[in-house]
Amino acid sequence: MSERSQRTALYDEHVGLGARMVPFAGYDMPVQYPMGILNEHKWTRENAGLFDVSHMGQWDVTGPNVFAAFEKLVAADVRGLADNQQRYSQFLNPQGGILDDLMVTRRGSSLYVVVNAGCKATDLVHARSVLPAEIKISVRDDLALLALQGPKAEAVLAKHDASVRAMKFMHSQALNIAGIAVAASRSGYTGEDGFELSVSTKDVVALWKILLADANVKPIGLGARDSLRLEAGLCLYGHDIDETTSPAEAGLQWSIPKQRRIDGGFIGAERVQRELAQGVVRKRVGIKPEGRAPARDGTEVQDLSGRKIGMITSGGFGPTVNGPVAMGYVETASAVVGTKIQLIVRGQALPAVVCALPFVPNTFKR
Amino acid sequence: MKFSKDHEWVTVSGGIATIGISTHAQEQLGDVVFVDLPKKGRVVKAHESVATVESVKAASDVYVPVSGEVVEVNAELAGDPALVNRAPEAEGWFMKVKLSNEAELAELMDKTANDKFVS
């Protein structure tokens, strides 16, 4: 027996808009609206897409020396965060495998953390076990989270609060959207410029309706969220990264600054240091099937002699690319861009090539 | 037009069955981006998975509702898989099968029964 799915505060809105609801990470979530995944994807790349991501975990972490304490949990430079600055990082297990990936933002003397829905319960146990007792984690179940993504996202928000125009990528600030207090960050999961909007669950329906009233904004489901992030080369936890993969294998070493690589002092540091010094046996790469057939998660990757060299961890159709796209792990020797490989789809070897990520150039506001 | 419980449709003319997926099936799948069809000449058995239809989100098996030999596949789907969404029960057909056991047609539902089945 599975537990009954939870619902976000926007459940009735999704159903009212004609969304197809699917179970995801313990929640009933919209996978697509009547517009369909292809059009939702393209709309987000060209206009502004509104996503309900309230299933994700939001924490406030407070206490004495909280920045130094949090550096035990992540390899990011937390102490060096400017106020309202945000960084991407991962929680690692003692073997250096990835427990979850997350966003951490400094807000005054505390930290604001966003973790994946599917990991949020185990993340809490992990963080609690690592942080000293005087560090408090408040799980903000009183907050919802929206993402507004796409080239028109800034203009949509600026109609309500012009200060949004000055926001920098990976920074946050308070916005006033028609009287609703929103904690916005300029970040997202689509490869487009955009914002994540943390708001009281009491206000989220009103905020959702205000944003959807703008002709540039359409609601976007998890299906397009997945195809957008895949084209953007972004990892999905549980697929492209998990406890068996490490930051160096996943190509996430950019999120670990030099000094922290040297100093260590975070859970999993031994493997990070070893792999950054000695290299890794496999790497996450972009994979472009040469034909039209998509190759999905779990597809075996072979070299041209038919030897297994890896596996696809995310794969599907890229609407902006207008063809199949994938990512996965291959042996380091085959991880060079341009390497010809083959993918075993329904018993047939389909030609493919290792390629650079992202498939679609990102348009982050640097 | 008759329908299988796996949401395929069949029309028969002169011992040749034309087979596709139903309007209900394409609605459930969403945007079709690729169709993997069997080779002409393949001998297929009823309820066998002979084709795959890929939406943005997932790959789904297509089960042939009748036995026989594949005599033609819809070449249009290679260049325009979205035909399955636009005209699932017409131009978006998948394959033609020369029936080897017409009695199997009796197991299929008519439109009224199918509408009830999918509702």
Short mmCIF file of C-alpha atoms in Angstrom, two decimals:
data_model
loop_
_atom_site.label_atom_id
_atom_site.label_comp_id
_atom_site.label_asym_id
_atom_site.label_seq_id
_atom_site.Cartn_x
_atom_site.Cartn_y
_atom_site.Cartn_z
CA MET A 1 0.00 0.00 0.00
CA SER A 2 1.28 3.39 -0.88
CA GLU A 3 0.49 6.40 1.21
CA ARG A 4 -2.09 8.81 -0.07
CA SER A 5 -0.49 11.51 -2.21
CA GLN A 6 -0.15 14.96 -0.74
CA ARG A 7 -1.47 18.00 -2.53
CA THR A 8 0.03 21.44 -2.88
CA ALA A 9 -2.09 24.50 -2.10
CA LEU A 10 -2.62 24.86 -5.87
CA TYR A 11 -4.14 21.41 -6.44
CA ASP A 12 -7.63 22.75 -7.19
CA GLU A 13 -6.17 25.35 -9.56
CA HIS A 14 -4.36 22.65 -11.54
CA VAL A 15 -7.47 20.49 -11.78
CA GLY A 16 -9.54 23.54 -12.74
CA LEU A 17 -7.10 24.32 -15.56
CA GLY A 18 -7.54 20.78 -16.89
CA ALA A 19 -4.13 19.48 -15.81
CA ARG A 20 -3.39 15.79 -15.90
CA MET A 21 -2.32 14.99 -12.35
CA VAL A 22 0.29 12.31 -11.66
CA PRO A 23 1.96 11.06 -8.49
CA PHE A 24 5.43 12.56 -8.12
CA ALA A 25 7.62 12.36 -5.01
CA GLY A 26 4.58 11.73 -2.83
CA TYR A 27 2.51 14.56 -4.34
CA ASP A 28 -0.26 14.75 -6.91
CA MET A 29 1.34 17.10 -9.42
CA PRO A 30 0.39 18.45 -12.87
CA VAL A 31 2.41 16.64 -15.55
CA GLN A 32 0.81 18.71 -18.30
CA TYR A 33 -2.03 21.11 -18.98
CA PRO A 34 -4.30 20.92 -22.06
CA MET A 35 -1.69 22.83 -24.12
CA GLY A 36 0.54 19.73 -24.01
CA ILE A 37 4.19 19.23 -23.15
CA LEU A 38 5.60 20.30 -26.54
CA ASN A 39 3.77 23.61 -26.56
CA GLU A 40 4.38 24.22 -22.85
CA HIS A 41 8.09 23.69 -23.43
CA LYS A 42 8.20 26.05 -26.41
CA TRP A 43 6.07 28.64 -24.58
CA THR A 44 8.57 28.71 -21.73
CA ARG A 45 11.52 29.16 -24.11
CA GLU A 46 9.74 32.05 -25.88
CA ASN A 47 7.51 33.69 -23.25
CA ALA A 48 7.08 32.89 -19.56
CA GLY A 49 6.05 29.60 -17.97
CA LEU A 50 4.61 29.33 -14.47
CA PHE A 51 5.40 26.19 -12.48
CA ASP A 52 4.07 25.01 -9.13
CA VAL A 53 7.08 23.55 -7.35
CA SER A 54 5.59 23.74 -3.87
CA HIS A 55 6.40 20.06 -3.34
CA MET A 56 10.04 21.04 -2.86
CA GLY A 57 11.37 21.44 0.67
CA GLN A 58 12.09 24.93 2.01
CA TRP A 59 14.12 25.37 5.18
CA ASP A 60 15.37 28.22 7.29
CA VAL A 61 18.59 27.29 9.03
CA THR A 62 19.60 29.45 11.96
CA GLY A 63 21.91 29.49 14.94
CA PRO A 64 25.36 30.50 16.08
CA ASN A 65 28.00 30.27 13.33
CA VAL A 66 25.42 28.77 11.01
CA PHE A 67 27.46 29.46 7.85
CA ALA A 68 30.51 27.57 9.12
CA ALA A 69 28.28 24.81 10.49
CA PHE A 70 26.53 24.39 7.13
CA GLU A 71 29.90 23.96 5.38
CA LYS A 72 30.13 20.59 7.13
CA LEU A 73 27.06 19.57 5.06
CA VAL A 74 28.01 21.00 1.67
CA ALA A 75 31.15 21.72 -0.35
CA ALA A 76 29.96 25.17 -1.42
CA ASP A 77 31.47 28.40 -0.14
CA VAL A 78 28.76 29.25 2.40
CA ARG A 79 30.82 31.58 4.57
CA GLY A 80 31.67 33.62 1.48
CA LEU A 81 28.04 34.21 0.50
CA ALA A 82 27.05 37.84 0.25
CA ASP A 83 23.69 38.68 1.76
CA ASN A 84 20.92 37.39 -0.55
CA GLN A 85 23.39 35.48 -2.68
CA GLN A 86 22.49 31.93 -3.66
CA ARG A 87 24.58 28.92 -4.54
CA TYR A 88 23.94 25.45 -5.96
CA SER A 89 25.39 22.56 -3.96
CA GLN A 90 24.90 18.91 -2.95
CA PHE A 91 24.58 16.93 0.25
CA LEU A 92 27.05 14.02 0.15
CA ASN A 93 27.18 10.79 2.11
CA PRO A 94 30.44 9.82 3.86
CA GLN A 95 31.46 7.84 0.74
CA GLY A 96 31.09 10.99 -1.37
CA GLY A 97 27.89 9.88 -3.12
CA ILE A 98 25.20 12.48 -3.71
CA LEU A 99 22.28 12.43 -1.25
CA ASP A 100 20.52 15.39 -2.86
CA ASP A 101 21.23 18.63 -4.66
CA LEU A 102 20.04 21.94 -3.31
CA MET A 103 20.07 25.72 -3.40
CA VAL A 104 21.37 27.64 -0.40
CA THR A 105 20.86 31.39 0.07
CA ARG A 106 22.18 33.68 2.75
CA ARG A 107 19.46 35.82 4.28
CA GLY A 108 20.93 38.08 6.87
CA SER A 109 22.25 35.86 9.65
CA SER A 110 20.39 32.75 8.49
CA LEU A 111 20.35 30.39 5.52
CA TYR A 112 17.41 29.58 3.28
CA VAL A 113 17.65 26.14 1.66
CA VAL A 114 15.58 24.51 -1.08
CA VAL A 115 15.81 20.72 -1.41
CA ASN A 116 14.14 18.15 -3.68
CA ALA A 117 10.70 16.87 -2.75
CA GLY A 118 11.70 13.22 -3.04
CA CYS A 119 14.65 13.67 -0.66
CA LYS A 120 13.35 16.22 1.80
CA ALA A 121 12.55 13.77 4.59
CA THR A 122 15.90 11.99 4.43
CA ASP A 123 17.73 15.31 3.91
CA LEU A 124 16.31 16.52 7.19
CA VAL A 125 17.50 13.45 9.07
CA HIS A 126 20.93 13.79 7.47
CA ALA A 127 21.27 17.51 8.15
CA ARG A 128 20.05 17.10 11.72
CA SER A 129 22.63 14.36 12.31
CA VAL A 130 25.48 16.53 11.02
CA LEU A 131 24.62 19.97 12.36
CA PRO A 132 25.29 20.79 16.02
CA ALA A 133 22.27 20.92 18.33
CA GLU A 134 22.28 24.71 18.56
CA ILE A 135 21.64 25.00 14.79
CA LYS A 136 17.90 24.99 14.17
CA ILE A 137 16.23 23.82 10.94
CA SER A 138 12.73 25.21 10.44
CA VAL A 139 10.86 23.27 7.76
CA ARG A 140 8.72 25.91 6.10
CA ASP A 141 5.58 23.95 5.32
CA ASP A 142 3.81 27.29 5.56
CA LEU A 143 5.48 28.34 2.29
CA ALA A 144 4.66 27.49 -1.31
CA LEU A 145 7.09 27.82 -4.22
CA LEU A 146 6.42 28.96 -7.78
CA ALA A 147 8.86 29.25 -10.67
CA LEU A 148 8.36 31.83 -13.41
CA GLN A 149 10.75 30.99 -16.23
CA GLY A 150 11.45 32.34 -19.67
CA PRO A 151 12.59 35.45 -21.53
CA LYS A 152 9.47 37.43 -20.54
CA ALA A 153 9.58 36.51 -16.84
CA GLU A 154 11.36 39.71 -15.83
CA ALA A 155 8.92 41.93 -17.72
CA VAL A 156 5.93 40.11 -16.20
CA LEU A 157 7.17 40.68 -12.65
CA ALA A 158 8.36 44.22 -13.40
CA LYS A 159 4.75 45.29 -14.10
CA HIS A 160 4.19 44.73 -10.38
CA ASP A 161 7.59 45.55 -8.91
CA ALA A 162 10.16 47.30 -11.10
CA SER A 163 12.98 46.50 -8.66
CA VAL A 164 13.06 43.00 -10.16
CA ARG A 165 14.96 44.38 -13.16
CA ALA A 166 18.06 44.96 -11.04
CA MET A 167 18.15 41.41 -9.69
CA LYS A 168 21.21 39.38 -10.61
CA PHE A 169 21.37 35.66 -11.43
CA MET A 170 21.61 33.55 -8.25
CA HIS A 171 20.56 36.42 -6.00
CA SER A 172 17.36 36.90 -4.06
CA GLN A 173 15.30 39.80 -2.81
CA ALA A 174 11.83 40.63 -1.52
CA LEU A 175 9.24 41.62 -4.12
CA ASN A 176 5.78 43.07 -3.72
CA ILE A 177 3.45 41.51 -6.28
CA ALA A 178 0.03 43.20 -6.01
CA GLY A 179 0.39 43.45 -2.27
CA ILE A 180 1.68 39.90 -1.80
CA ALA A 181 5.07 39.54 -0.13
CA VAL A 182 7.29 37.29 -2.23
CA ALA A 183 10.84 36.13 -1.60
CA ALA A 184 12.22 35.91 -5.13
CA SER A 185 15.46 34.46 -6.40
CA ARG A 186 16.75 34.79 -9.93
CA SER A 187 17.29 31.12 -10.66
CA GLY A 188 15.51 28.13 -12.06
CA TYR A 189 15.61 24.76 -13.72
CA THR A 190 14.96 25.47 -17.39
CA GLY A 191 18.13 27.10 -18.72
CA GLU A 192 16.14 30.31 -19.22
CA ASP A 193 16.28 33.52 -17.26
CA GLY A 194 13.67 33.31 -14.56
CA PHE A 195 12.67 33.47 -10.94
CA GLU A 196 11.65 31.22 -8.09
CA LEU A 197 9.02 32.79 -5.89
CA SER A 198 8.63 31.69 -2.29
CA VAL A 199 5.30 32.81 -0.86
CA SER A 200 2.96 32.00 1.99
CA THR A 201 0.63 29.08 1.18
CA LYS A 202 -2.17 31.48 2.18
CA ASP A 203 -1.23 33.81 -0.68
CA VAL A 204 -0.11 31.37 -3.34
CA VAL A 205 -3.48 30.92 -5.05
CA ALA A 206 -3.84 34.69 -5.38
CA LEU A 207 -0.27 35.03 -6.69
CA TRP A 208 -0.82 32.16 -9.16
CA LYS A 209 -3.96 33.84 -10.52
CA ILE A 210 -2.31 37.27 -10.76
CA LEU A 211 0.60 35.86 -12.76
CA LEU A 212 -1.62 33.74 -15.02
CA ALA A 213 -3.75 36.80 -15.77
CA ASP A 214 -0.77 38.09 -17.76
CA ALA A 215 -1.11 37.05 -21.43
CA ASN A 216 2.61 36.23 -21.52
CA VAL A 217 2.25 33.55 -18.84
CA LYS A 218 0.96 29.97 -19.18
CA PRO A 219 0.95 27.20 -16.57
CA ILE A 220 3.61 24.56 -17.24
CA GLY A 221 3.65 21.01 -15.89
CA LEU A 222 6.35 18.60 -14.78
CA GLY A 223 6.61 17.07 -18.24
CA ALA A 224 7.92 20.26 -19.82
CA ARG A 225 9.95 21.00 -16.70
CA ASP A 226 11.78 17.74 -17.39
CA SER A 227 12.35 18.37 -21.11
CA LEU A 228 13.46 21.96 -20.41
CA ARG A 229 16.00 20.95 -17.78
CA LEU A 230 17.26 18.07 -19.94
CA GLU A 231 17.95 20.41 -22.86
CA ALA A 232 19.63 22.76 -20.36
CA GLY A 233 21.91 19.90 -19.24
CA LEU A 234 20.71 20.10 -15.63
CA CYS A 235 20.73 17.02 -13.40
CA LEU A 236 17.58 15.39 -12.07
CA TYR A 237 18.14 13.79 -8.68
CA GLY A 238 17.39 10.06 -8.70
CA HIS A 239 18.29 9.85 -12.38
CA ASP A 240 21.47 11.76 -13.30
CA ILE A 241 22.76 11.95 -9.75
CA ASP A 242 22.19 9.68 -6.77
CA GLU A 243 24.10 8.01 -3.95
CA THR A 244 26.16 5.97 -6.45
CA THR A 245 27.43 9.07 -8.29
CA SER A 246 29.82 11.76 -7.10
CA PRO A 247 30.12 15.47 -7.87
CA ALA A 248 33.23 14.92 -10.01
CA GLU A 249 31.62 12.11 -12.01
CA ALA A 250 28.53 14.26 -12.52
CA GLY A 251 30.62 17.22 -13.71
CA LEU A 252 29.50 19.35 -10.79
CA GLN A 253 32.98 20.33 -9.59
CA TRP A 254 32.25 23.93 -10.66
CA SER A 255 30.07 24.08 -7.53
CA ILE A 256 33.09 23.32 -5.29
CA PRO A 257 35.45 26.29 -4.95
CA LYS A 258 39.21 25.83 -4.88
CA GLN A 259 39.74 26.60 -1.22
CA ARG A 260 37.12 24.08 -0.10
CA ARG A 261 38.71 21.41 -2.30
CA ILE A 262 41.97 22.06 -0.50
CA ASP A 263 40.56 22.39 3.00
CA GLY A 264 37.92 19.67 2.85
CA GLY A 265 35.98 19.64 6.09
CA PHE A 266 32.67 18.53 4.56
CA ILE A 267 31.01 15.11 4.56
CA GLY A 268 32.27 13.16 1.56
CA ALA A 269 35.37 15.34 1.09
CA GLU A 270 37.77 12.40 0.79
CA ARG A 271 36.23 11.16 -2.47
CA VAL A 272 35.86 14.68 -3.87
CA GLN A 273 39.54 15.40 -3.21
CA ARG A 274 40.70 12.03 -4.54
CA GLU A 275 38.64 12.28 -7.73
CA LEU A 276 39.56 15.89 -8.44
CA ALA A 277 43.24 14.97 -8.06
CA GLN A 278 43.27 11.58 -9.80
CA GLY A 279 40.32 11.77 -12.15
CA VAL A 280 37.19 9.65 -12.40
CA VAL A 281 36.45 6.36 -14.14
CA ARG A 282 33.20 7.62 -15.65
CA LYS A 283 31.70 10.98 -16.46
CA ARG A 284 28.30 12.44 -17.13
CA VAL A 285 28.05 13.55 -20.75
CA GLY A 286 25.51 14.79 -23.24
CA ILE A 287 24.38 12.15 -25.72
CA LYS A 288 22.77 12.95 -29.07
CA PRO A 289 21.05 10.04 -30.81
CA GLU A 290 21.63 10.47 -34.55
CA GLY A 291 18.20 9.24 -35.62
CA ARG A 292 14.73 10.26 -34.47
CA ALA A 293 14.17 7.58 -31.82
CA PRO A 294 14.48 8.80 -28.23
CA ALA A 295 16.65 6.74 -25.87
CA ARG A 296 15.30 6.73 -22.34
CA ASP A 297 16.69 6.44 -18.82
CA GLY A 298 18.30 3.00 -18.39
CA THR A 299 19.34 2.57 -22.04
CA GLU A 300 22.67 0.75 -22.37
CA VAL A 301 25.50 2.70 -24.01
CA GLN A 302 28.10 0.76 -26.01
CA ASP A 303 31.24 1.62 -27.90
CA LEU A 304 31.27 0.77 -31.61
CA SER A 305 32.68 -2.69 -30.84
CA GLY A 306 29.57 -3.51 -28.80
CA ARG A 307 31.18 -3.30 -25.38
CA LYS A 308 29.06 -1.73 -22.66
CA ILE A 309 30.60 1.59 -21.60
CA GLY A 310 27.76 3.22 -19.73
CA MET A 311 24.11 4.02 -19.36
CA ILE A 312 21.66 6.79 -20.15
CA THR A 313 20.26 8.45 -17.03
CA SER A 314 17.88 10.95 -18.68
CA GLY A 315 16.65 10.79 -22.22
CA GLY A 316 13.75 11.88 -24.31
CA PHE A 317 12.68 14.32 -26.94
CA GLY A 318 13.98 17.89 -26.87
CA PRO A 319 11.27 20.14 -28.31
CA THR A 320 13.64 23.09 -28.88
CA VAL A 321 16.34 20.83 -30.34
CA ASN A 322 13.52 19.15 -32.31
CA GLY A 323 15.05 15.75 -31.84
CA PRO A 324 16.05 13.19 -29.25
CA VAL A 325 18.45 14.29 -26.49
CA ALA A 326 19.94 12.40 -23.57
CA MET A 327 22.56 12.43 -20.88
CA GLY A 328 24.27 9.64 -19.07
CA TYR A 329 27.51 8.19 -17.76
CA VAL A 330 30.25 6.72 -19.94
CA GLU A 331 33.78 5.54 -19.24
CA THR A 332 36.13 8.52 -19.10
CA ALA A 333 37.99 7.42 -22.25
CA SER A 334 34.75 7.69 -24.20
CA ALA A 335 33.63 10.94 -22.58
CA VAL A 336 35.32 13.11 -25.21
CA VAL A 337 32.92 15.26 -27.22
CA GLY A 338 32.49 13.76 -30.68
CA THR A 339 32.99 10.14 -29.61
CA LYS A 340 30.75 7.84 -31.64
CA ILE A 341 28.73 5.46 -29.51
CA GLN A 342 25.68 3.25 -29.86
CA LEU A 343 22.54 2.99 -27.79
CA ILE A 344 20.65 -0.26 -27.36
CA VAL A 345 16.99 0.60 -27.85
CA ARG A 346 14.53 -2.29 -28.11
CA GLY A 347 17.37 -4.64 -29.00
CA GLN A 348 18.73 -2.47 -31.79
CA ALA A 349 22.00 -0.53 -31.76
CA LEU A 350 21.23 3.09 -32.64
CA PRO A 351 24.10 5.43 -33.56
CA ALA A 352 24.74 8.38 -31.23
CA VAL A 353 27.50 10.81 -30.38
CA VAL A 354 28.88 12.20 -27.13
CA CYS A 355 28.20 15.93 -27.12
CA ALA A 356 28.66 19.00 -24.96
CA LEU A 357 25.97 20.14 -22.53
CA PRO A 358 23.73 22.06 -22.60
CA PHE A 359 21.85 21.19 -25.78
CA VAL A 360 20.24 24.64 -25.73
CA PRO A 361 22.44 27.57 -24.64
CA ASN A 362 21.30 29.01 -21.33
CA THR A 363 20.14 32.60 -21.10
CA PHE A 364 20.82 33.26 -17.42
CA LYS A 365 21.02 36.93 -16.40
CA ARG A 366 24.69 37.23 -15.51
CA MET B 1 -14.12 0.55 -36.83
CA LYS B 2 -13.48 -1.83 -33.94
CA PHE B 3 -11.37 -1.33 -30.84
CA SER B 4 -9.15 -3.45 -28.61
CA LYS B 5 -8.86 -3.17 -24.85
CA ASP B 6 -5.30 -1.94 -25.43
CA HIS B 7 -6.73 1.10 -27.29
CA GLU B 8 -5.90 0.10 -30.84
CA TRP B 9 -8.45 0.38 -33.63
CA VAL B 10 -8.99 -1.89 -36.62
CA THR B 11 -10.86 -1.50 -39.90
CA VAL B 12 -11.05 -4.40 -42.34
CA SER B 13 -11.34 -4.34 -46.09
CA GLY B 14 -10.79 -7.36 -48.33
CA GLY B 15 -9.05 -9.39 -45.63
CA ILE B 16 -6.60 -6.56 -44.84
CA ALA B 17 -6.81 -4.90 -41.41
CA THR B 18 -5.70 -1.31 -41.02
CA ILE B 19 -4.53 -0.69 -37.45
CA GLY B 20 -3.86 2.44 -35.44
CA ILE B 21 -4.25 3.80 -31.94
CA SER B 22 -7.48 5.32 -30.72
CA THR B 23 -8.28 8.95 -30.06
CA HIS B 24 -8.40 8.05 -26.38
CA ALA B 25 -4.89 6.51 -26.57
CA GLN B 26 -3.34 9.53 -28.28
CA GLU B 27 -4.96 11.83 -25.72
CA GLN B 28 -3.40 9.77 -22.94
CA LEU B 29 0.02 9.75 -24.63
CA GLY B 30 0.22 13.43 -25.43
CA ASP B 31 2.51 14.77 -28.16
CA VAL B 32 3.83 11.88 -30.25
CA VAL B 33 7.44 12.44 -31.35
CA PHE B 34 8.43 9.06 -32.80
CA VAL B 35 6.77 5.84 -33.95
CA ASP B 36 8.78 2.63 -34.25
CA LEU B 37 6.93 0.42 -36.74
CA PRO B 38 7.44 -3.27 -37.62
CA LYS B 39 9.06 -4.30 -40.88
CA LYS B 40 6.89 -5.13 -43.84
CA GLY B 41 6.58 -8.90 -44.15
CA ARG B 42 6.72 -9.59 -40.44
CA VAL B 43 4.26 -12.20 -39.25
CA VAL B 44 2.56 -11.03 -36.07
CA LYS B 45 0.33 -12.68 -33.50
CA ALA B 46 -2.67 -11.08 -31.85
CA HIS B 47 -1.78 -9.22 -28.60
CA GLU B 48 1.92 -9.13 -29.54
CA SER B 49 3.78 -5.84 -29.03
CA VAL B 50 4.81 -4.89 -32.57
CA ALA B 51 5.28 -1.14 -32.48
CA THR B 52 6.33 1.57 -30.05
CA VAL B 53 4.91 5.04 -29.88
CA GLU B 54 7.05 7.65 -28.13
CA SER B 55 5.63 10.78 -26.62
CA VAL B 56 7.80 13.52 -25.13
CA LYS B 57 7.35 11.82 -21.79
CA ALA B 58 7.48 8.09 -22.40
CA ALA B 59 7.58 5.11 -24.74
CA SER B 60 4.47 2.95 -25.01
CA ASP B 61 3.98 -0.45 -26.62
CA VAL B 62 1.41 -0.92 -29.33
CA TYR B 63 -0.20 -4.37 -29.35
CA VAL B 64 -1.49 -5.69 -32.62
CA PRO B 65 -5.08 -6.85 -32.03
CA VAL B 66 -5.12 -9.43 -34.83
CA SER B 67 -2.78 -12.05 -36.28
CA GLY B 68 -1.35 -11.98 -39.78
CA GLU B 69 1.37 -10.56 -41.99
CA VAL B 70 2.34 -6.90 -42.00
CA VAL B 71 1.82 -5.85 -45.61
CA GLU B 72 2.29 -2.09 -45.25
CA VAL B 73 3.35 0.46 -42.64
CA ASN B 74 2.53 4.17 -42.63
CA ALA B 75 5.67 5.83 -43.99
CA GLU B 76 4.21 9.30 -43.27
CA LEU B 77 4.75 8.77 -39.54
CA ALA B 78 8.54 8.85 -39.89
CA GLY B 79 8.55 12.48 -40.98
CA ASP B 80 5.40 13.58 -39.21
CA PRO B 81 4.76 11.55 -36.04
CA ALA B 82 2.33 14.22 -34.81
CA LEU B 83 -0.09 12.86 -37.43
CA VAL B 84 -0.99 10.35 -34.70
CA ASN B 85 -2.25 13.25 -32.56
CA ARG B 86 -3.97 15.13 -35.37
CA ALA B 87 -5.73 12.21 -37.04
CA PRO B 88 -5.34 9.11 -34.88
CA GLU B 89 -8.23 7.20 -36.42
CA ALA B 90 -7.54 8.22 -40.03
CA GLU B 91 -4.25 9.42 -41.62
CA GLY B 92 -2.36 8.51 -38.46
CA TRP B 93 -2.78 4.76 -39.01
CA PHE B 94 0.20 2.53 -38.14
CA MET B 95 0.13 -0.63 -40.26
CA LYS B 96 -1.87 -2.94 -42.49
CA VAL B 97 -2.03 -6.62 -41.64
CA LYS B 98 -3.26 -9.41 -43.91
CA LEU B 99 -5.51 -11.34 -41.55
CA SER B 100 -4.72 -14.98 -40.88
CA ASN B 101 -7.63 -15.54 -38.49
CA GLU B 102 -10.66 -13.36 -39.08
CA ALA B 103 -12.39 -14.94 -36.08
CA GLU B 104 -10.19 -12.75 -33.84
CA LEU B 105 -12.20 -9.73 -34.98
CA ALA B 106 -15.12 -10.98 -32.88
CA GLU B 107 -13.14 -10.26 -29.71
CA LEU B 108 -12.99 -6.55 -30.52
CA MET B 109 -15.39 -3.88 -29.30
CA ASP B 110 -17.57 -1.70 -31.45
CA LYS B 111 -17.49 2.08 -30.94
CA THR B 112 -20.34 2.13 -28.42
CA ALA B 113 -18.75 -0.59 -26.30
CA ASN B 114 -15.36 1.13 -26.56
CA ASP B 115 -16.73 4.53 -25.53
CA LYS B 116 -18.18 2.85 -22.47
CA PHE B 117 -14.90 1.00 -21.84
CA VAL B 118 -12.75 4.15 -21.87
CA SER B 119 -15.16 6.41 -19.99
#
